[in-house]
Every structure is written in structure tokens, then in C-alpha cells.
Short mmCIF file of C-alpha atoms in Angstrom, two decimals:
data_model
loop_
_atom_site.label_atom_id
_atom_site.label_comp_id
_atom_site.label_asym_id
_atom_site.label_seq_id
_atom_site.Cartn_x
_atom_site.Cartn_y
_atom_site.Cartn_z
CA MET M 1 47.11 8.30 -30.82
CA ASN M 2 45.35 5.75 -33.06
CA GLY M 3 42.32 3.57 -32.03
CA SER M 4 44.37 0.43 -31.33
CA SER M 5 46.71 2.35 -29.03
CA VAL M 6 43.79 3.79 -27.07
CA LEU M 7 42.27 0.31 -26.79
CA ARG M 8 45.55 -1.17 -25.47
CA LYS M 9 45.89 1.70 -23.02
CA ASN M 10 42.33 1.21 -21.73
CA SER M 11 42.89 -2.55 -21.45
CA LEU M 12 46.04 -1.97 -19.41
CA LYS M 13 44.15 0.42 -17.18
CA ASN M 14 41.44 -2.22 -16.63
CA VAL M 15 44.01 -4.88 -15.76
CA LEU M 16 45.78 -2.57 -13.34
CA SER M 17 42.46 -1.61 -11.78
CA ILE M 18 41.57 -5.29 -11.26
CA LEU M 19 44.99 -6.06 -9.78
CA GLU M 20 44.78 -3.02 -7.51
CA SER M 21 41.31 -3.98 -6.30
CA ARG M 22 42.50 -7.49 -5.53
CA LEU M 23 45.49 -6.15 -3.68
CA PHE M 24 43.74 -3.57 -1.53
CA SER M 25 40.24 -5.04 -1.11
CA SER M 26 39.26 -8.35 0.35
CA ALA M 27 36.37 -10.70 0.09
CA SER M 28 34.05 -10.84 3.11
CA GLU M 29 34.06 -14.66 3.22
CA ALA M 30 35.33 -17.70 1.34
CA THR M 31 34.59 -21.42 1.14
CA PHE M 32 37.19 -24.19 1.56
CA GLU M 33 37.24 -27.98 1.40
CA THR M 34 38.85 -29.86 4.27
CA LYS M 35 40.33 -33.34 4.29
CA PRO M 36 37.71 -36.05 4.74
CA PHE M 37 36.95 -36.93 8.36
CA LYS M 38 37.28 -40.57 9.43
CA LEU M 39 34.29 -41.74 11.44
CA HIS M 40 33.73 -44.47 13.99
CA LYS M 41 30.13 -45.54 14.86
CA LEU M 42 28.76 -42.40 13.21
CA GLU M 43 26.51 -42.28 10.15
CA ASN M 44 27.22 -38.62 9.50
CA GLY M 45 30.16 -36.42 10.34
CA PRO M 46 31.24 -32.78 10.26
CA ASN M 47 30.95 -30.72 7.10
CA THR M 48 33.96 -30.84 4.83
CA ASN M 49 32.78 -27.75 2.90
CA VAL M 50 33.41 -24.89 5.35
CA THR M 51 32.91 -21.14 5.16
CA LEU M 52 35.36 -18.66 6.65
CA SER M 53 34.72 -14.95 7.17
CA ARG M 54 37.44 -12.34 6.77
CA GLU M 55 37.06 -11.38 10.45
CA ASP M 56 37.60 -14.97 11.60
CA ALA M 57 40.54 -15.43 9.21
CA LEU M 58 42.35 -12.50 10.83
CA LYS M 59 41.39 -13.71 14.32
CA TYR M 60 42.62 -17.32 13.87
CA TYR M 61 45.84 -16.15 12.21
CA THR M 62 46.58 -13.72 15.05
CA GLN M 63 45.85 -16.36 17.69
CA MET M 64 48.05 -19.00 16.11
CA GLN M 65 50.91 -16.51 15.61
CA THR M 66 50.60 -15.34 19.20
CA ILE M 67 50.80 -18.90 20.55
CA ARG M 68 53.81 -19.62 18.36
CA ARG M 69 55.56 -16.46 19.62
CA ILE M 70 54.73 -17.29 23.25
CA GLU M 71 56.20 -20.74 22.88
CA THR M 72 59.32 -19.49 21.14
CA SER M 73 59.85 -16.97 23.93
CA ALA M 74 59.19 -19.62 26.57
CA GLY M 75 61.87 -21.84 25.02
CA ASN M 76 64.36 -18.94 24.99
CA LEU M 77 63.59 -18.06 28.61
CA TYR M 78 64.17 -21.69 29.58
CA LYS M 79 67.53 -21.70 27.80
CA GLU M 80 68.42 -18.50 29.68
CA LYS M 81 67.55 -20.41 32.90
CA ILE M 82 64.91 -17.87 33.76
CA VAL M 83 62.17 -20.52 33.39
CA ARG M 84 62.96 -23.34 35.81
CA GLY M 85 61.46 -26.81 36.15
CA PHE M 86 59.47 -28.43 33.39
CA CYS M 87 58.45 -26.70 30.20
CA HIS M 88 56.48 -28.40 27.39
CA LEU M 89 55.93 -26.42 24.16
CA TYR M 90 52.89 -26.45 21.85
CA SER M 91 54.67 -25.25 18.67
CA GLY M 92 53.19 -27.01 15.65
CA GLN M 93 49.90 -27.81 17.36
CA GLU M 94 48.37 -24.32 17.29
CA ALA M 95 45.53 -25.23 14.91
CA CYS M 96 44.15 -27.74 17.43
CA ALA M 97 43.64 -25.24 20.23
CA VAL M 98 42.51 -22.33 18.01
CA GLY M 99 40.10 -24.55 16.08
CA MET M 100 38.44 -25.91 19.20
CA LYS M 101 38.22 -22.53 20.95
CA ALA M 102 36.63 -21.00 17.86
CA VAL M 103 33.30 -22.73 18.59
CA PHE M 104 33.33 -22.70 22.41
CA ARG M 105 30.25 -21.30 24.10
CA ASP M 106 30.21 -19.59 27.50
CA THR M 107 29.07 -22.83 29.10
CA ASP M 108 31.84 -25.02 27.59
CA SER M 109 34.97 -26.05 29.47
CA ILE M 110 38.40 -27.43 28.74
CA ILE M 111 41.04 -29.38 30.64
CA THR M 112 44.38 -30.40 29.19
CA ALA M 113 47.78 -31.88 29.96
CA TYR M 114 51.04 -29.98 30.38
CA ARG M 115 51.19 -28.20 27.00
CA ALA M 116 48.96 -25.51 28.45
CA HIS M 117 50.50 -22.15 27.58
CA GLY M 118 48.54 -21.63 24.37
CA TRP M 119 45.27 -22.66 25.96
CA THR M 120 45.84 -20.31 28.89
CA TYR M 121 46.17 -17.44 26.45
CA LEU M 122 43.08 -18.45 24.43
CA MET M 123 40.98 -18.75 27.56
CA GLY M 124 41.57 -15.13 28.55
CA VAL M 125 45.02 -14.70 30.10
CA ASP M 126 47.22 -12.16 28.31
CA PRO M 127 50.75 -13.20 27.15
CA PHE M 128 52.34 -11.40 30.11
CA GLY M 129 50.21 -13.49 32.54
CA VAL M 130 51.46 -16.63 30.83
CA LEU M 131 55.13 -15.67 30.63
CA ALA M 132 55.20 -14.22 34.16
CA GLU M 133 53.79 -17.51 35.40
CA LEU M 134 56.52 -19.36 33.63
CA THR M 135 59.18 -17.20 35.22
CA GLY M 136 57.62 -17.55 38.68
CA ARG M 137 56.63 -13.90 39.07
CA LYS M 138 53.65 -12.42 40.94
CA GLY M 139 52.11 -11.08 37.73
CA GLY M 140 51.66 -14.64 36.55
CA ASN M 141 48.36 -16.38 36.07
CA ALA M 142 48.77 -18.26 39.36
CA ARG M 143 50.99 -15.58 40.97
CA GLY M 144 54.07 -17.54 39.91
CA LYS M 145 53.28 -20.48 42.16
CA GLY M 146 52.05 -22.89 39.47
CA GLY M 147 54.53 -22.59 36.64
CA SER M 148 54.33 -24.16 33.21
CA MET M 149 51.96 -27.03 34.03
CA HIS M 150 49.54 -25.28 36.38
CA MET M 151 47.74 -22.38 34.71
CA TYR M 152 44.02 -21.72 35.04
CA ALA M 153 41.27 -19.39 33.84
CA LYS M 154 37.51 -19.27 33.73
CA ASN M 155 36.21 -22.60 32.33
CA PHE M 156 39.84 -23.71 31.96
CA TYR M 157 40.74 -26.36 34.51
CA GLY M 158 44.38 -26.17 33.77
CA GLY M 159 47.36 -27.96 32.54
CA ASN M 160 47.93 -31.12 34.56
CA GLY M 161 51.34 -32.66 35.17
CA ILE M 162 50.40 -36.31 35.79
CA VAL M 163 50.15 -38.19 32.51
CA GLY M 164 46.51 -38.94 31.71
CA ALA M 165 45.19 -37.79 35.11
CA GLN M 166 43.19 -34.96 33.56
CA VAL M 167 40.99 -37.38 31.61
CA PRO M 168 38.84 -38.58 34.54
CA LEU M 169 38.84 -35.02 35.84
CA GLY M 170 37.38 -33.95 32.49
CA ALA M 171 34.69 -36.57 32.87
CA GLY M 172 33.96 -35.11 36.30
CA ILE M 173 33.63 -31.61 34.85
CA ALA M 174 31.20 -32.99 32.24
CA PHE M 175 29.29 -34.76 35.01
CA ALA M 176 28.97 -31.43 36.86
CA ALA M 177 27.66 -29.73 33.70
CA LYS M 178 25.02 -32.42 33.26
CA TYR M 179 24.11 -32.45 36.98
CA ASN M 180 23.80 -28.68 37.12
CA LYS M 181 22.02 -28.59 33.70
CA THR M 182 24.28 -25.87 32.32
CA GLY M 183 24.17 -27.31 28.80
CA GLY M 184 27.96 -27.16 28.68
CA VAL M 185 30.38 -29.60 27.13
CA CYS M 186 33.86 -30.37 28.48
CA PHE M 187 36.75 -30.86 26.06
CA THR M 188 39.21 -33.25 27.73
CA LEU M 189 42.60 -33.26 26.03
CA TYR M 190 45.39 -35.84 26.25
CA GLY M 191 48.20 -37.02 23.98
CA ASP M 192 48.90 -40.25 22.16
CA GLY M 193 51.46 -41.00 24.86
CA ALA M 194 48.75 -40.92 27.55
CA SER M 195 46.18 -42.81 25.47
CA ASN M 196 47.19 -46.20 26.90
CA GLN M 197 46.59 -45.16 30.51
CA GLY M 198 44.01 -47.31 32.27
CA GLN M 199 42.26 -44.27 33.72
CA VAL M 200 41.48 -43.06 30.18
CA PHE M 201 39.41 -46.18 29.52
CA GLU M 202 37.80 -46.01 32.97
CA ALA M 203 36.70 -42.45 32.16
CA TYR M 204 35.35 -43.63 28.79
CA ASN M 205 33.27 -46.26 30.57
CA MET M 206 31.77 -43.94 33.15
CA SER M 207 31.08 -41.24 30.61
CA LYS M 208 29.17 -43.60 28.38
CA LEU M 209 27.28 -45.20 31.26
CA TRP M 210 26.01 -41.77 32.29
CA ASN M 211 26.02 -40.24 28.77
CA LEU M 212 28.17 -37.30 29.91
CA PRO M 213 28.72 -34.31 27.58
CA CYS M 214 32.46 -34.95 27.28
CA VAL M 215 34.64 -34.68 24.14
CA PHE M 216 37.72 -36.83 24.67
CA VAL M 217 40.39 -35.26 22.43
CA CYS M 218 43.52 -37.24 21.67
CA GLU M 219 46.09 -34.77 20.29
CA ASN M 220 48.16 -37.29 18.34
CA ASN M 221 51.43 -35.52 17.66
CA GLY M 222 53.11 -38.74 16.66
CA TYR M 223 55.35 -39.29 19.64
CA GLY M 224 55.16 -39.86 23.39
CA MET M 225 58.12 -38.83 25.54
CA GLY M 226 60.54 -40.44 23.13
CA THR M 227 58.63 -43.20 21.38
CA SER M 228 56.54 -43.13 18.26
CA ALA M 229 52.85 -43.97 18.45
CA GLU M 230 53.46 -47.04 16.24
CA ARG M 231 55.96 -48.49 18.73
CA SER M 232 53.87 -47.79 21.87
CA SER M 233 50.31 -48.56 20.72
CA ALA M 234 48.94 -51.76 19.28
CA SER M 235 46.20 -49.65 17.70
CA ILE M 236 46.95 -46.17 16.42
CA THR M 237 43.41 -45.38 15.31
CA PHE M 238 42.89 -43.37 18.47
CA TYR M 239 39.49 -42.05 17.36
CA SER M 240 38.11 -45.63 17.50
CA ARG M 241 39.66 -46.40 20.88
CA GLY M 242 36.40 -45.57 22.67
CA ASP M 243 34.93 -48.80 21.22
CA TYR M 244 31.30 -48.19 22.16
CA ILE M 245 31.85 -44.41 22.00
CA PRO M 246 31.67 -42.79 18.53
CA GLY M 247 34.80 -41.13 17.21
CA ILE M 248 36.12 -38.71 14.62
CA TRP M 249 39.58 -38.37 13.04
CA VAL M 250 40.50 -34.83 11.96
CA ASP M 251 43.51 -33.18 10.35
CA GLY M 252 44.91 -31.32 13.35
CA MET M 253 47.09 -29.10 11.16
CA ASP M 254 44.03 -27.47 9.60
CA VAL M 255 42.34 -24.97 11.91
CA LEU M 256 39.12 -25.04 9.88
CA ALA M 257 38.84 -28.83 9.97
CA VAL M 258 39.35 -28.79 13.74
CA ARG M 259 36.75 -26.07 14.07
CA GLU M 260 34.12 -28.03 12.14
CA ALA M 261 34.87 -31.27 14.00
CA SER M 262 34.57 -29.39 17.30
CA ARG M 263 31.31 -27.81 16.25
CA PHE M 264 29.93 -31.26 15.38
CA ALA M 265 31.21 -32.61 18.72
CA ILE M 266 29.49 -29.89 20.74
CA ASP M 267 26.21 -30.40 18.92
CA TYR M 268 26.45 -34.16 19.43
CA CYS M 269 27.37 -34.13 23.16
CA SER M 270 25.01 -31.34 24.15
CA SER M 271 22.07 -33.14 22.58
CA GLY M 272 22.18 -35.86 25.22
CA LYS M 273 23.86 -38.56 23.13
CA GLY M 274 26.78 -38.89 25.45
CA PRO M 275 30.56 -38.62 24.94
CA LEU M 276 32.59 -38.49 21.71
CA VAL M 277 36.26 -39.27 20.99
CA MET M 278 38.10 -36.92 18.64
CA GLU M 279 41.62 -37.54 17.36
CA THR M 280 43.53 -34.55 15.98
CA ALA M 281 46.46 -35.64 13.82
CA THR M 282 49.07 -33.01 14.54
CA TYR M 283 52.84 -32.64 15.12
CA ARG M 284 55.11 -31.13 17.76
CA TYR M 285 58.22 -29.33 16.53
CA SER M 286 60.08 -29.30 19.85
CA GLY M 287 61.03 -32.27 22.01
CA HIS M 288 58.66 -33.73 24.56
CA SER M 289 59.97 -31.16 27.03
CA MET M 290 62.86 -28.74 27.00
CA SER M 291 65.20 -31.45 28.31
CA ASP M 292 64.42 -33.54 25.21
CA PRO M 293 66.22 -32.45 22.01
CA GLY M 294 63.56 -34.35 20.05
CA THR M 295 65.99 -35.66 17.41
CA SER M 296 67.16 -38.96 18.91
CA TYR M 297 63.97 -40.83 17.86
CA ARG M 298 63.17 -38.86 14.69
CA THR M 299 65.25 -37.09 12.10
CA ARG M 300 65.72 -33.37 11.62
CA ASP M 301 64.68 -33.90 8.02
CA GLU M 302 61.30 -35.22 9.19
CA ILE M 303 60.69 -32.15 11.31
CA GLN M 304 61.77 -29.86 8.49
CA GLU M 305 59.49 -31.58 6.00
CA VAL M 306 56.46 -31.03 8.25
CA ARG M 307 57.42 -27.39 8.75
CA GLN M 308 57.64 -26.87 4.99
CA THR M 309 54.58 -28.85 3.89
CA ARG M 310 52.09 -28.98 6.77
CA ASP M 311 52.74 -26.06 9.10
CA PRO M 312 49.34 -24.94 10.44
CA ILE M 313 50.17 -21.23 10.28
CA THR M 314 51.88 -21.15 6.91
CA SER M 315 49.22 -23.31 5.21
CA PHE M 316 46.42 -21.20 6.69
CA LYS M 317 48.23 -18.01 5.56
CA GLU M 318 48.45 -19.29 2.00
CA LYS M 319 44.82 -20.37 2.08
CA ILE M 320 43.36 -17.03 3.18
CA ILE M 321 45.61 -14.99 0.85
CA GLY M 322 44.72 -17.20 -2.07
CA ALA M 323 41.04 -16.74 -1.33
CA ASN M 324 41.48 -12.97 -1.26
CA LEU M 325 40.23 -12.78 2.38
CA VAL M 326 43.30 -10.82 3.40
CA ASN M 327 46.38 -9.37 1.77
CA ILE M 328 50.04 -10.00 2.59
CA ASP M 329 50.52 -6.51 4.04
CA GLU M 330 47.79 -7.05 6.63
CA LEU M 331 49.39 -10.28 7.81
CA LYS M 332 52.82 -8.62 7.98
CA GLU M 333 51.33 -5.94 10.21
CA ILE M 334 49.80 -8.61 12.46
CA ASP M 335 53.19 -10.39 12.66
CA LYS M 336 54.81 -7.09 13.61
CA GLU M 337 52.24 -6.30 16.29
CA VAL M 338 52.34 -9.83 17.76
CA LYS M 339 56.13 -9.74 17.95
CA ALA M 340 56.04 -6.39 19.70
CA GLN M 341 53.42 -7.59 22.15
CA ILE M 342 55.32 -10.73 23.09
CA ASP M 343 58.66 -8.99 23.28
CA ASP M 344 57.12 -6.44 25.70
CA ALA M 345 55.59 -9.26 27.77
CA VAL M 346 58.99 -10.98 28.00
CA LYS M 347 60.65 -7.79 29.27
CA LYS M 348 57.97 -7.28 31.88
CA ALA M 349 58.07 -10.91 32.94
CA LYS M 350 61.86 -10.71 33.42
CA THR M 351 61.63 -7.61 35.63
CA ASP M 352 58.52 -8.54 37.64
CA THR M 353 59.06 -9.56 41.26
CA GLU M 354 58.31 -12.82 43.01
CA VAL M 355 55.56 -13.21 45.63
CA PRO M 356 56.73 -12.70 49.26
CA LEU M 357 57.31 -15.76 51.42
CA ALA M 358 54.10 -15.11 53.36
CA ASP M 359 52.09 -15.72 50.16
CA LEU M 360 53.06 -19.39 50.24
CA ALA M 361 50.38 -19.86 52.90
CA GLY M 362 47.80 -18.18 50.67
CA ASP M 363 45.06 -19.71 48.60
CA ILE M 364 45.58 -23.28 49.78
CA TYR M 365 41.80 -23.63 49.88
CA SER M 366 39.05 -21.87 47.96
CA LYS M 367 36.71 -21.94 50.96
CA PRO M 368 38.77 -23.00 53.98
CA LEU M 369 36.94 -24.65 56.88
CA GLU M 370 39.92 -23.98 59.12
CA THR M 371 42.09 -20.86 59.23
CA THR M 372 45.33 -22.62 60.11
CA ILE M 373 47.25 -25.01 57.90
CA ARG M 374 50.23 -27.22 58.64
CA GLY M 375 53.62 -25.73 57.92
CA VAL M 376 56.86 -27.59 57.20
CA THR M 377 56.46 -29.36 60.60
CA PRO M 378 53.39 -30.29 62.66
CA PHE M 379 54.60 -27.86 65.32
CA LYS M 380 54.69 -24.77 63.16
CA ASN M 381 51.30 -23.93 61.73
CA LEU M 382 50.67 -21.17 59.21
CA GLU M 383 47.74 -18.80 59.06
CA HIS M 384 45.83 -19.27 55.84
CA ILE M 385 45.47 -16.06 53.90
CA ARG M 386 43.13 -15.27 50.99
CA ILE M 387 44.93 -13.54 48.19
CA GLY M 388 43.02 -14.44 45.05
CA PRO M 389 44.48 -15.24 41.64
CA ALA M 390 45.98 -12.76 39.23
CA VAL M 391 43.10 -13.61 36.90
CA ASN M 392 39.48 -13.74 38.01
CA LEU M 393 38.28 -17.33 37.73
CA ASN M 394 34.68 -16.65 38.72
#
């Protein structure tokens, strides 16, 4: 073998070695640039240059995939008529919840509207607890008595079915945090459809009067029940709707942008400056609820374009692979494990039993002053029983 052949062979070995190291080893962290944040009454905003560790990359990806799988299964269970009543899916909005939760401290709280399944999981309830609650079974988060819109966990004050009603409740949770000096911040979530509710503006006013540590988060997914934001709101700059309250606009399809905006919001509110309004520009793939096909007021092409160009999971996947934080085989393994976990949870939720009739008189009060409660008539009282939730809320 001549010298040039040896040189070519060694060069090929070096190239293969580099490719192999890139394939099987990962960087410990990487830096990314987010879209610019839009600011209202703020001189400085969140960092657009963000650092992501390999550990967090895997964590966020797993969480978003788990929420997507839970919602897909919830939709299928509804179509099978195993989930009854209302069911609102969070598919497409996963980066909002995962990004916010990424910076939560033990003292921070969250209250949201009826797209609560993903938040329930993030706040400590396993997928079985979510799906069993949806199917009305005793293994559910609220023993099957709450359903899709009424799930709770520690520091999670639930999904709430009345449009916008959770906003003043969130202000109350923030008031409690300030009164008790816990140092906590409450994230109060509502949609663009609820943004025109009068109680939202009343909560703004009280929160600013008392400088409450409350982050008002408008998850702007583009549409209310069946109307676009442009047709229902005279002003669609939701982050500036607080007027005298500072605001931030953030790309809600980028988990890292949401994380940095949330970190900024916590620092701002916990420093005694009062409330903040944060708008996350996101998108819902499904209809408003399962009874809404979601295609009468928008086109299928629009939905497909968002899926192909802005999907929060796909774009994050490409980002972390491109930065060599993870490799494709690792993510495939996560996909496989998440699918198996959710499939198993679905099977268990289907076969779990309902609570007995006697349990309907249980847990009406946390600390009852009276042991009897009114039944279906004033002449037939029920004995209050203390059962306790499937998940410890203390």
C-alpha cells in the first residue's frame, strides 16, 4: 500500500470516528436563540439567548410527548363513548404547560380552565390517574367524580368549567400567598375566548391595587369556541390588555421561550412589583371540545400547515438533535416507552371500577362543621363521609 492510500484510509477512519462520536455521544448543553419577546410597560424582558441541558432536553421532550399521547387517548376514549360529558384537548399547546412548569418552585401554584389533562399530569398525577378520572373510575384523580374539567393536585387548583371564572380565583390564590408570606406566585391561565370576560379585568384591577404575585397567562390559541380572536376581540394584543399591568408576548410553540418568559415572570412577581400579563401565542389542533369538529371556522389546510411548520414537539425534536444534545435513537426509545405507558394506562382505566353509590356523600367538605348533608330531598339527609382523594393534595 502506497503513502497516498494509507493517508486516504486514515482520513476515512477519522471521518468515521467523528461521525460515530456524533451519533453515539451527546453534548451536555447547548445554546439557542428564541423569537424576540414583545413587551408592554417593561424596559427589559426575558433572555432570548437560552441554554438547555441534555437532561432538561430529554425531560421536556418526554413530558410533551406524554401529554400528546394522553390527549390522543382521551379523544379515542370519548369516541368510544367511554368518556362522557365534556372533553377539551390540549394537543398543540404542550409547550405552554411544559415551559411554565419547568421553572415552578415548590411555593408556586397554577389554576387553569378546562384544558386541564396535561397540567394534571405535570403537577404529579400519573397518566392512569388522569385517564381513570376521564372515564369516571375510582382510580381517577378525583375518584371519578370530577371528570375532564375537575382535576386537582398539590398547588394545582384545577381545571374550571365556567369560562373565565378561574381568573379571580387565581388572584385569590396569589392574595393568599402574599398574606401568608410564602413567596409563591400563582399562574392563572385563561384562553383568548375568555379574555373579554368582565371578571378578568376586575381581577386585573384588584391584583394591581394590592400588587399580588399573579401571572395572568392568556393562552391565545387563535380561536374561542368557534370564532377567531380577530372577530371576537377589538384588540388582539392580549399581553397589553392589562393596561396598567406590564405584559409579555411569547411564542407559545417554543418550550424554551415559554420557560424563559415564565422565569422572568416569577422573578418579577415575587419581587413585590405586582402582577404580570403573559400571552402565549399557541394553537389547538382539535376543536374547542370533542363536540366541535374544528373545521367549520378554519380550514384543514391551516391546521395541517401549523402541524408541519410549528408543531411544538417536532420543532423541539429537530432543535435538540441538531444541537447534538440527543440522538434520534434515544428519542425513538422515549416514544416507545411513552406509548407503552399510555396504552397500559388506557387498559387499566377501562377495566377499573366506579365508586359505590355511598361515596357520593363523601368529601363534600374538607373540614365539615356538620356531619349530615342534604340529600336529593330535604327529608332524606346523608351522612358525610371522609374518603380522601386518590392523590394526596396536602
